[in-house]
Tab-separated table of C-alpha atoms in Angstrom:
chain	number	residue	atom	x	y	z
A	1	MET	CA	0.000	0.000	0.000
A	2	LYS	CA	2.858	2.383	0.837
A	3	THR	CA	4.466	1.653	-2.535
A	4	LYS	CA	1.239	2.455	-4.387
A	5	LEU	CA	0.822	5.670	-2.397
A	6	LEU	CA	4.395	6.692	-3.179
A	7	ILE	CA	3.882	5.982	-6.892
A	8	ALA	CA	0.642	7.996	-6.894
A	9	VAL	CA	2.202	10.986	-5.141
A	10	THR	CA	5.188	10.866	-7.486
A	11	GLY	CA	2.913	10.728	-10.524
A	12	VAL	CA	0.855	13.723	-9.388
A	13	ALA	CA	4.038	15.641	-8.594
A	14	LEU	CA	5.391	14.947	-12.085
A	15	LEU	CA	2.117	16.043	-13.658
A	16	ALA	CA	2.252	19.229	-11.603
A	17	THR	CA	5.572	20.121	-13.232
A	18	VAL	CA	4.193	19.839	-16.776
A	19	PRO	CA	3.553	23.614	-17.260
A	20	PHE	CA	7.138	24.319	-16.244
A	21	VAL	CA	8.844	21.876	-18.593
A	22	LEU	CA	6.557	21.744	-21.639
A	23	SER	CA	5.339	24.317	-24.118
A	24	GLN	CA	1.882	25.856	-23.905
A	25	GLY	CA	0.779	23.783	-26.866
A	26	LEU	CA	1.657	20.546	-25.096
A	27	VAL	CA	0.078	21.779	-21.851
A	28	ASN	CA	-3.085	22.478	-23.819
A	29	ALA	CA	-2.882	18.930	-25.210
A	30	ALA	CA	-2.350	17.491	-21.711
A	31	ILE	CA	-5.770	18.743	-20.547
A	32	PRO	CA	-7.820	16.424	-22.828
A	33	MET	CA	-5.405	13.627	-21.927
A	34	LEU	CA	-6.303	14.040	-18.251
A	35	ILE	CA	-10.013	14.239	-19.083
A	36	ALA	CA	-9.821	11.115	-21.238
A	37	ALA	CA	-8.021	9.299	-18.407
A	38	LEU	CA	-10.801	10.132	-15.935
A	39	PHE	CA	-13.496	9.165	-18.439
A	40	ALA	CA	-11.814	5.801	-19.097
A	41	CYS	CA	-11.459	5.019	-15.369
A	42	ALA	CA	-15.097	5.969	-14.791
A	43	TYR	CA	-16.096	3.655	-17.615
A	44	ASN	CA	-13.872	0.886	-16.269
A	45	LEU	CA	-15.786	0.907	-12.973
A	46	LEU	CA	-18.775	-0.310	-14.959
A	47	CYS	CA	-17.033	-2.420	-17.595
A	48	GLY	CA	-13.866	-3.767	-16.009
A	49	GLN	CA	-14.938	-4.098	-12.396
A	50	ALA	CA	-18.653	-4.838	-12.713
A	51	GLY	CA	-18.419	-6.643	-16.057
A	52	MET	CA	-21.124	-4.561	-17.789
A	53	LEU	CA	-20.046	-3.598	-21.311
A	54	SER	CA	-21.635	-0.276	-22.240
A	55	PHE	CA	-21.620	1.065	-25.796
A	56	GLY	CA	-23.233	4.403	-24.966
A	57	HIS	CA	-21.202	6.119	-22.274
A	58	SER	CA	-20.889	9.305	-24.290
A	59	ALA	CA	-24.461	10.088	-23.180
A	60	TYR	CA	-23.443	10.616	-19.533
A	61	PHE	CA	-20.298	12.472	-20.572
A	62	GLY	CA	-22.429	14.804	-22.694
A	63	VAL	CA	-25.149	15.289	-20.090
A	64	GLY	CA	-22.494	16.261	-17.562
A	65	ALA	CA	-21.012	18.694	-20.070
A	66	PHE	CA	-24.307	20.453	-20.821
A	67	SER	CA	-25.323	20.476	-17.145
A	68	THR	CA	-22.102	22.329	-16.412
A	69	ILE	CA	-22.364	24.806	-19.250
A	70	HIS	CA	-25.916	25.792	-18.269
A	71	ALA	CA	-24.839	26.106	-14.632
A	72	MET	CA	-21.938	28.352	-15.684
A	73	ASN	CA	-24.276	30.591	-17.679
A	74	ALA	CA	-26.930	30.676	-14.952
A	75	LEU	CA	-24.672	31.295	-11.954
A	76	GLY	CA	-21.867	33.214	-13.615
A	77	GLY	CA	-19.196	31.449	-11.596
A	78	ALA	CA	-20.381	33.050	-8.357
A	79	GLY	CA	-22.379	32.086	-5.296
A	80	LEU	CA	-22.360	28.521	-4.006
A	81	LEU	CA	-20.925	27.158	-7.257
A	82	PRO	CA	-17.880	29.167	-8.376
A	83	THR	CA	-15.793	28.122	-11.351
A	84	PRO	CA	-13.569	25.608	-9.473
A	85	LEU	CA	-16.672	23.764	-8.236
A	86	MET	CA	-18.538	23.764	-11.546
A	87	PRO	CA	-17.745	20.077	-12.220
A	88	LEU	CA	-20.180	19.284	-9.397
A	89	ALA	CA	-22.980	20.288	-11.780
A	90	GLY	CA	-21.678	17.725	-14.239
A	91	ALA	CA	-21.547	15.148	-11.462
A	92	VAL	CA	-25.203	15.760	-10.598
A	93	GLY	CA	-26.258	15.629	-14.248
A	94	GLY	CA	-24.348	12.426	-14.928
A	95	LEU	CA	-25.610	10.833	-11.718
A	96	LEU	CA	-29.284	11.598	-12.333
A	97	PHE	CA	-29.207	10.502	-15.947
A	98	GLY	CA	-27.181	7.436	-14.940
A	99	VAL	CA	-29.854	6.435	-12.435
A	100	ILE	CA	-32.617	6.761	-15.030
A	101	ALA	CA	-30.752	5.066	-17.875
A	102	GLY	CA	-29.201	2.487	-15.566
A	103	TRP	CA	-32.571	1.412	-14.205
A	104	PHE	CA	-33.688	0.479	-17.717
A	105	ALA	CA	-30.371	-0.875	-19.024
A	106	THR	CA	-29.649	-3.161	-16.073
A	107	GLN	CA	-32.955	-4.971	-16.503
A	108	ARG	CA	-30.974	-7.154	-18.890
A	109	SER	CA	-27.397	-8.385	-18.990
A	110	GLY	CA	-24.755	-9.340	-21.529
A	111	THR	CA	-25.386	-8.430	-25.150
A	112	TYR	CA	-28.875	-7.121	-24.401
A	113	PHE	CA	-27.453	-4.687	-21.821
A	114	ALA	CA	-24.876	-3.445	-24.333
A	115	MET	CA	-27.560	-2.915	-26.976
A	116	ILE	CA	-29.805	-0.998	-24.559
A	117	THR	CA	-26.966	1.352	-23.605
A	118	LEU	CA	-26.232	1.892	-27.281
A	119	ALA	CA	-29.916	2.607	-27.969
A	120	ILE	CA	-30.090	5.162	-25.135
A	121	ALA	CA	-27.001	6.969	-26.423
A	122	GLU	CA	-28.337	6.970	-29.982
A	123	LEU	CA	-31.667	8.311	-28.740
A	124	VAL	CA	-29.975	11.223	-26.983
A	125	HIS	CA	-27.760	11.849	-30.014
A	126	ALA	CA	-30.812	11.936	-32.289
A	127	LEU	CA	-32.873	14.198	-30.014
A	128	ALA	CA	-30.125	16.686	-29.166
A	129	PRO	CA	-30.157	18.624	-32.490
A	130	HIS	CA	-33.910	19.201	-32.166
A	131	LEU	CA	-33.820	20.441	-28.556
A	132	VAL	CA	-32.270	23.777	-29.481
A	133	GLY	CA	-33.146	25.398	-26.170
A	134	ILE	CA	-31.045	22.867	-24.276
A	135	PHE	CA	-28.280	21.834	-26.649
A	136	GLY	CA	-28.025	24.933	-28.843
A	137	GLY	CA	-28.510	23.254	-32.207
A	138	GLU	CA	-25.691	23.416	-34.720
A	139	ALA	CA	-23.993	26.326	-32.970
A	140	GLY	CA	-24.010	24.663	-29.578
A	141	VAL	CA	-23.821	26.573	-26.301
A	142	SER	CA	-20.934	28.772	-25.223
A	143	THR	CA	-19.937	30.171	-21.853
A	144	MET	CA	-17.043	31.855	-20.084
A	145	ARG	CA	-14.909	30.959	-17.098
A	146	MET	CA	-15.256	33.557	-14.370
A	147	PRO	CA	-12.633	34.507	-11.761
A	148	ALA	CA	-12.912	32.859	-8.356
A	149	TRP	CA	-10.790	32.232	-5.262
A	150	GLY	CA	-8.149	34.662	-6.464
A	151	PHE	CA	-7.674	32.965	-9.850
A	152	THR	CA	-8.758	34.345	-13.215
A	153	PHE	CA	-8.817	30.964	-14.992
A	154	GLY	CA	-7.877	32.853	-18.112
A	155	SER	CA	-4.603	31.038	-18.724
A	156	THR	CA	-3.973	27.509	-19.903
A	157	ASN	CA	-1.868	26.744	-16.840
A	158	GLU	CA	-4.675	27.564	-14.406
A	159	VAL	CA	-7.132	25.429	-16.351
A	160	TYR	CA	-4.586	22.615	-16.402
A	161	TYR	CA	-4.103	22.685	-12.648
A	162	LEU	CA	-7.861	22.841	-12.064
A	163	THR	CA	-8.289	19.796	-14.301
A	164	LEU	CA	-5.417	17.983	-12.610
A	165	VAL	CA	-6.877	18.533	-9.131
A	166	TRP	CA	-10.288	17.241	-10.158
A	167	VAL	CA	-8.887	14.252	-12.040
A	168	ALA	CA	-6.584	13.287	-9.159
A	169	LEU	CA	-9.433	13.606	-6.639
A	170	CYS	CA	-11.849	11.573	-8.771
A	171	LEU	CA	-9.281	8.834	-9.433
A	172	LEU	CA	-8.629	8.631	-5.685
A	173	LEU	CA	-12.359	8.251	-4.995
A	174	LEU	CA	-12.710	5.626	-7.724
A	175	TYR	CA	-9.785	3.719	-6.241
A	176	LEU	CA	-11.254	3.866	-2.728
A	177	ILE	CA	-14.572	2.562	-4.057
A	178	THR	CA	-12.826	-0.675	-5.019
A	179	PHE	CA	-12.194	-1.370	-1.296
A	180	THR	CA	-15.772	-0.702	-0.190
A	181	PRO	CA	-18.515	-3.339	0.059
A	182	LEU	CA	-19.998	-1.840	-3.102
A	183	GLY	CA	-16.707	-2.411	-4.911
A	184	ARG	CA	-16.630	-6.026	-3.787
A	185	LEU	CA	-20.234	-6.494	-4.873
A	186	ALA	CA	-19.343	-5.011	-8.261
A	187	LEU	CA	-16.778	-7.786	-8.655
A	188	GLY	CA	-19.535	-10.227	-7.737
A	189	LEU	CA	-21.668	-8.810	-10.536
A	190	ARG	CA	-18.859	-9.570	-12.939
A	191	GLU	CA	-18.060	-13.054	-11.670
A	192	ASN	CA	-21.381	-14.605	-10.644
A	193	THR	CA	-24.664	-12.731	-10.364
A	194	HIS	CA	-26.555	-15.928	-9.555
A	195	ARG	CA	-24.537	-16.440	-6.383
A	196	LEU	CA	-25.140	-12.839	-5.338
A	197	ARG	CA	-28.852	-13.327	-5.847
A	198	PHE	CA	-28.722	-16.595	-3.894
A	199	LEU	CA	-26.995	-14.788	-1.004
A	200	GLY	CA	-29.907	-12.367	-0.796
A	201	TYR	CA	-28.504	-9.298	-2.564
A	202	GLU	CA	-30.700	-7.188	-4.818
A	203	VAL	CA	-28.658	-7.544	-8.006
A	204	HIS	CA	-30.629	-4.985	-9.994
A	205	ARG	CA	-30.268	-2.346	-7.303
A	206	ILE	CA	-26.517	-2.895	-7.041
A	207	SER	CA	-26.198	-2.695	-10.824
A	208	VAL	CA	-28.086	0.613	-10.921
A	209	VAL	CA	-25.874	2.082	-8.179
A	210	VAL	CA	-22.666	1.065	-9.970
A	211	PHE	CA	-24.054	2.367	-13.266
A	212	ALA	CA	-25.031	5.698	-11.673
A	213	ILE	CA	-21.623	6.180	-10.022
A	214	SER	CA	-19.908	5.488	-13.335
A	215	GLY	CA	-22.231	8.010	-14.995
A	216	MET	CA	-21.465	10.564	-12.260
A	217	PHE	CA	-17.707	10.439	-12.793
A	218	SER	CA	-18.258	10.448	-16.566
A	219	GLY	CA	-20.302	13.611	-16.072
A	220	ILE	CA	-17.399	15.185	-14.183
A	221	ALA	CA	-15.140	14.374	-17.129
A	222	GLY	CA	-17.619	16.087	-19.468
A	223	ALA	CA	-17.779	19.056	-17.114
A	224	LEU	CA	-14.002	19.446	-17.178
A	225	LEU	CA	-14.099	19.463	-20.972
A	226	VAL	CA	-16.608	22.328	-20.881
A	227	VAL	CA	-14.541	24.258	-18.352
A	228	SER	CA	-11.567	23.850	-20.668
A	229	ASN	CA	-13.272	24.651	-23.986
A	230	GLU	CA	-15.948	27.087	-22.731
A	231	SER	CA	-18.389	25.586	-25.233
A	232	ALA	CA	-20.273	22.400	-26.039
A	233	ASN	CA	-22.071	21.014	-29.064
A	234	TYR	CA	-24.444	18.090	-29.473
A	235	VAL	CA	-21.638	16.350	-31.396
A	236	ILE	CA	-20.355	15.411	-27.959
A	237	PHE	CA	-23.042	12.693	-27.946
A	238	ASP	CA	-21.589	11.121	-31.079
A	239	PRO	CA	-21.158	7.323	-30.857
A	240	SER	CA	-17.502	7.723	-31.785
A	241	LEU	CA	-16.845	9.034	-28.271
A	242	SER	CA	-18.447	5.914	-26.780
A	243	ALA	CA	-16.314	3.768	-29.077
A	244	ALA	CA	-13.186	5.712	-28.149
A	245	VAL	CA	-13.598	5.134	-24.423
A	246	VAL	CA	-14.102	1.407	-25.009
A	247	LEU	CA	-10.964	1.232	-27.170
A	248	ASN	CA	-8.903	3.302	-24.736
A	249	THR	CA	-9.991	1.213	-21.769
A	250	TYR	CA	-9.125	-2.115	-23.332
A	251	ILE	CA	-5.884	-0.846	-24.859
A	252	GLY	CA	-4.782	0.298	-21.415
A	253	GLY	CA	-6.008	-2.861	-19.685
A	254	VAL	CA	-9.140	-3.403	-17.613
A	255	ASN	CA	-7.464	-5.554	-14.958
A	256	VAL	CA	-5.246	-2.767	-13.576
A	257	PHE	CA	-6.861	0.276	-11.970
A	258	LEU	CA	-4.782	2.876	-13.827
A	259	GLY	CA	-4.620	0.788	-17.002
A	260	PRO	CA	-7.553	2.592	-18.689
A	261	ALA	CA	-6.076	5.960	-17.686
A	262	ILE	CA	-2.758	5.039	-19.291
A	263	GLY	CA	-4.457	3.787	-22.444
A	264	ALA	CA	-6.673	6.875	-22.729
A	265	ALA	CA	-3.807	9.305	-22.172
A	266	LEU	CA	-1.556	7.553	-24.689
A	267	MET	CA	-4.240	7.244	-27.372
A	268	THR	CA	-5.312	10.873	-26.906
A	269	PHE	CA	-1.718	12.001	-27.326
A	270	PHE	CA	-1.392	9.622	-30.282
A	271	GLY	CA	-4.312	11.337	-31.989
A	272	TYR	CA	-2.886	14.773	-31.175
A	273	ALA	CA	0.576	13.944	-32.511
A	274	VAL	CA	-0.195	11.684	-35.473
A	275	SER	CA	-3.294	13.398	-36.875
A	276	ASP	CA	-1.114	16.249	-38.155
A	277	LEU	CA	1.276	13.825	-39.848
A	278	THR	CA	-1.076	11.508	-41.717
A	279	GLN	CA	-4.692	11.191	-42.735
A	280	SER	CA	-4.635	7.498	-41.836
A	281	TRP	CA	-4.272	8.002	-38.072
A	282	LEU	CA	-7.694	6.476	-37.374
A	283	LEU	CA	-6.614	3.378	-39.278
A	284	TYR	CA	-3.509	3.126	-37.102
A	285	GLN	CA	-5.663	3.532	-34.015
A	286	GLY	CA	-7.841	0.639	-35.128
A	287	LEU	CA	-4.806	-1.501	-35.922
A	288	ILE	CA	-3.419	-0.850	-32.442
A	289	PHE	CA	-6.678	-2.027	-30.890
A	290	VAL	CA	-6.766	-5.179	-33.035
A	291	LEU	CA	-3.142	-6.026	-32.241
A	292	VAL	CA	-3.667	-5.440	-28.529
A	293	MET	CA	-6.717	-7.687	-28.468
A	294	MET	CA	-4.924	-10.416	-30.430
A	295	PHE	CA	-1.517	-10.429	-28.762
A	296	MET	CA	-1.927	-8.410	-25.533
A	297	PRO	CA	-5.452	-9.070	-24.211
A	298	THR	CA	-4.452	-7.641	-20.831
A	299	GLY	CA	-3.533	-4.329	-22.439
A	300	ILE	CA	-0.494	-2.118	-22.067
A	301	SER	CA	-0.612	-2.280	-18.280
A	302	GLY	CA	-0.750	-6.082	-18.394
A	303	LEU	CA	2.256	-6.124	-20.710
A	304	ALA	CA	4.162	-3.872	-18.296
A	305	LEU	CA	3.347	-6.171	-15.368
A	306	LEU	CA	4.430	-9.187	-17.431
A	307	ALA	CA	7.735	-7.474	-18.267
A	308	ILE	CA	8.347	-6.684	-14.586
A	309	SER	CA	7.549	-10.279	-13.642
A	310	CYS	CA	9.946	-11.646	-16.276
A	311	ALA	CA	12.672	-9.234	-15.163
A	312	LYS	CA	12.308	-10.452	-11.583
A	313	ARG	CA	12.310	-14.072	-12.699
A	314	VAL	CA	15.368	-14.137	-14.978
A	315	GLY	CA	17.153	-11.032	-13.714
A	316	VAL	CA	17.457	-7.539	-15.136
A	317	ARG	CA	20.799	-8.223	-16.840
A	318	VAL	CA	19.303	-11.119	-18.771
A	319	PHE	CA	15.968	-9.463	-19.483
A	320	ALA	CA	17.352	-6.111	-20.692
A	321	PRO	CA	18.855	-7.395	-23.991
A	322	VAL	CA	15.765	-9.544	-24.578
A	323	ALA	CA	13.525	-6.508	-24.081
A	324	LEU	CA	15.730	-4.547	-26.478
A	325	LEU	CA	15.276	-7.253	-29.112
A	326	TYR	CA	11.511	-7.093	-28.664
A	327	VAL	CA	11.601	-3.294	-29.037
A	328	MET	CA	13.673	-3.589	-32.215
A	329	ALA	CA	11.283	-6.203	-33.595
A	330	PHE	CA	8.305	-3.962	-32.851
A	331	THR	CA	10.041	-0.968	-34.429
A	332	CYS	CA	10.896	-2.825	-37.640
A	333	CYS	CA	7.409	-4.307	-38.057
A	334	THR	CA	5.815	-0.940	-37.313
A	335	ALA	CA	8.045	0.777	-39.872
A	336	ALA	CA	7.092	-1.825	-42.498
A	337	SER	CA	3.377	-1.413	-41.769
A	338	VAL	CA	3.551	2.384	-41.869
A	339	PHE	CA	5.515	2.317	-45.131
A	340	VAL	CA	2.969	0.062	-46.864
A	341	THR	CA	-0.039	1.943	-45.462
A	342	GLU	CA	1.199	5.387	-46.452
A	343	LEU	CA	2.325	4.204	-49.866
A	344	LEU	CA	-1.004	2.565	-50.667
A	345	ARG	CA	-2.948	5.562	-49.346
A	346	ARG	CA	-1.125	7.820	-51.757
A	347	VAL	CA	-1.462	5.378	-54.666
A	348	PHE	CA	-5.254	5.141	-54.276
A	349	SER	CA	-5.807	8.823	-53.525
A	350	GLN	CA	-7.784	10.878	-56.045
A	351	ASP	CA	-4.937	13.330	-56.568
A	352	TYR	CA	-2.492	10.601	-57.511
A	353	GLN	CA	-5.029	8.871	-59.737
A	354	SER	CA	-5.538	12.159	-61.579
A	355	LEU	CA	-1.775	12.548	-62.043
A	356	ALA	CA	-1.501	8.998	-63.343
A	357	LYS	CA	-4.288	9.566	-65.864
A	358	ALA	CA	-2.717	12.832	-67.008
A	359	SER	CA	0.622	11.128	-67.653
A	360	THR	CA	1.365	11.147	-71.385
A	361	ASP	CA	3.514	8.014	-71.441
A	362	GLY	CA	1.146	5.982	-69.274
A	363	SER	CA	3.692	5.536	-66.475
A	364	PHE	CA	3.007	6.000	-62.796
A	365	PRO	CA	4.673	9.094	-61.318
A	366	GLN	CA	6.885	8.803	-58.271
A	367	ILE	CA	5.387	9.094	-54.805
A	368	ALA	CA	7.036	11.433	-52.325
A	369	LEU	CA	7.361	9.620	-49.013
A	370	PHE	CA	9.811	10.019	-46.112
A	371	GLY	CA	11.879	12.598	-47.933
A	372	ARG	CA	12.392	10.806	-51.243
A	373	GLY	CA	10.523	9.550	-54.284
A	374	TRP	CA	9.369	5.936	-54.717
A	375	GLU	CA	8.313	4.088	-57.845
A	376	PRO	CA	4.916	2.462	-57.132
A	377	LEU	CA	5.735	-0.515	-59.371
A	378	GLY	CA	9.450	-0.644	-58.613
A	379	VAL	CA	10.863	-3.782	-57.047
A	380	GLY	CA	13.119	-1.756	-54.783
A	381	THR	CA	10.128	0.074	-53.349
A	382	TRP	CA	8.448	-3.078	-52.074
A	383	ILE	CA	11.679	-4.737	-50.972
A	384	VAL	CA	12.017	-2.132	-48.206
A	385	PRO	CA	8.911	-3.166	-46.182
A	386	VAL	CA	9.613	-6.858	-46.824
A	387	VAL	CA	13.158	-6.560	-45.479
A	388	LEU	CA	11.946	-4.565	-42.471
A	389	ALA	CA	9.267	-7.165	-41.728
A	390	VAL	CA	11.738	-10.065	-42.050
A	391	ILE	CA	14.222	-8.323	-39.737
A	392	GLY	CA	11.441	-7.698	-37.232
A	393	ILE	CA	10.370	-11.357	-37.294
A	394	VAL	CA	13.976	-12.489	-36.843
A	395	PHE	CA	14.426	-10.190	-33.848
A	396	TRP	CA	11.141	-11.429	-32.362
A	397	LYS	CA	12.083	-15.103	-32.814
A	398	LEU	CA	15.524	-14.482	-31.328
A	399	ALA	CA	14.100	-12.657	-28.313
A	400	LYS	CA	11.502	-15.368	-27.744
A	401	SER	CA	14.079	-18.185	-27.913
A	402	ARG	CA	16.481	-16.379	-25.561
A	403	LEU	CA	13.736	-15.708	-23.036
A	404	ALA	CA	12.569	-19.330	-23.200
A	405	ALA	CA	16.129	-20.589	-22.726
A	406	HIS	CA	16.783	-18.393	-19.691
A	407	SER	CA	13.386	-19.288	-18.237
A	408	GLY	CA	14.226	-22.977	-18.646
A	409	GLU	CA	17.572	-22.488	-16.913
A	410	GLN	CA	15.817	-20.637	-14.108
A	411	ASP	CA	13.308	-23.484	-13.692
A	412	VAL	CA	16.118	-26.043	-13.523
A	413	ALA	CA	17.963	-23.976	-10.925
A	414	GLU	CA	14.828	-23.633	-8.806
A	415	GLU	CA	14.118	-27.367	-9.008
A	416	SER	CA	17.723	-28.140	-8.003
A	417	ALA	CA	17.496	-25.773	-5.071
A	418	MET	CA	14.217	-27.336	-3.942
A	419	GLY	CA	15.716	-30.831	-4.281
A	420	ALA	CA	18.771	-29.876	-2.228
A	421	THR	CA	16.530	-28.391	0.469
A	422	THR	CA	14.455	-31.562	0.607
A	423	GLU	CA	17.569	-33.763	0.956
A	424	GLN	CA	18.861	-31.621	3.828
A	425	ARG	CA	15.690	-32.054	5.866
A	426	PRO	CA	16.024	-34.572	8.742
A	427	ALA	CA	14.071	-37.766	8.434
């Protein structure tokens, strides 16, 4: 417990130094990363801990956002709800809507539950453009952060610290919930609802409570987005946001508390960094999810725990070169995939097709990629990704064989030590 507390304090301290070491652009990008981390952890309370897969969590995120923006416009950041406490309005909105939607959705389980949550989110998304008085129509609703408690909240740094405080507090509360009787019952919902019902617990009531708490923290995440952007549009109810939180949660890992937060932060930064470099960034995001589900079902956090376990088992000196081989294999395979994807995207683009048709000699013009031109039909062009892929596979095979060999030696050593201990015992 002390180790976890030390890690948490160190992490918050490092996040607090972000405005001092990074540019304002990166600080501005760190705010949605923090919000996405809170949203993913709130979702994981329902999905990872309680085992209820929701496909419509953007509804509670959006309700929290619009509850906050109307509270900001109505109260003006003064009175009992100044600007730093505005996310409480989002918490109330997400909680109330979570109770209502959760009561209906938790009447069923499994696939039927997932479809009901999706239907509720789609219903809200379809109604929002028509309720102009509430959601503002196409233009949305705008507001303004007002000064409070000696802060103007006019700078990016102040908004960042406000977001960080709320995210850290909410993550702490979500973590403490896992140790409460409700948290233990949520695990029971995931493992065996029939046994809970046999023991006398009201399964539906517990499910509604867990659903509502998840909706409340999702509403706080939506509120923080409004405080940051000072505006909201009904697009916030788009199903893509519900899909994104599912992807982020599973990429990070549902079995570790901070796994979804790590996955959400990394994927948000991935979108921020890669979207300016290529138009295929959504394709890469989907490929990452597919690869994680196929080869790392426990997510990034599970892979990190596995690496730590292997390092303890075979020793850091042995594991370090093996890990380096795995990194090199991943880098080579990634480079090959990116090369092929970007090359094909340019070949099948309308602009390139127009250039090819306009060519007088019927040849395909070169494609500018990574600082040089490539012949689409040239053998040398396609040898590059093949060689990179082969090198990556070789590195992966070599790393796997070395790790297996050292693990086998470790097993033999442990068996010998156990045998020697048994022989030394008196009869």
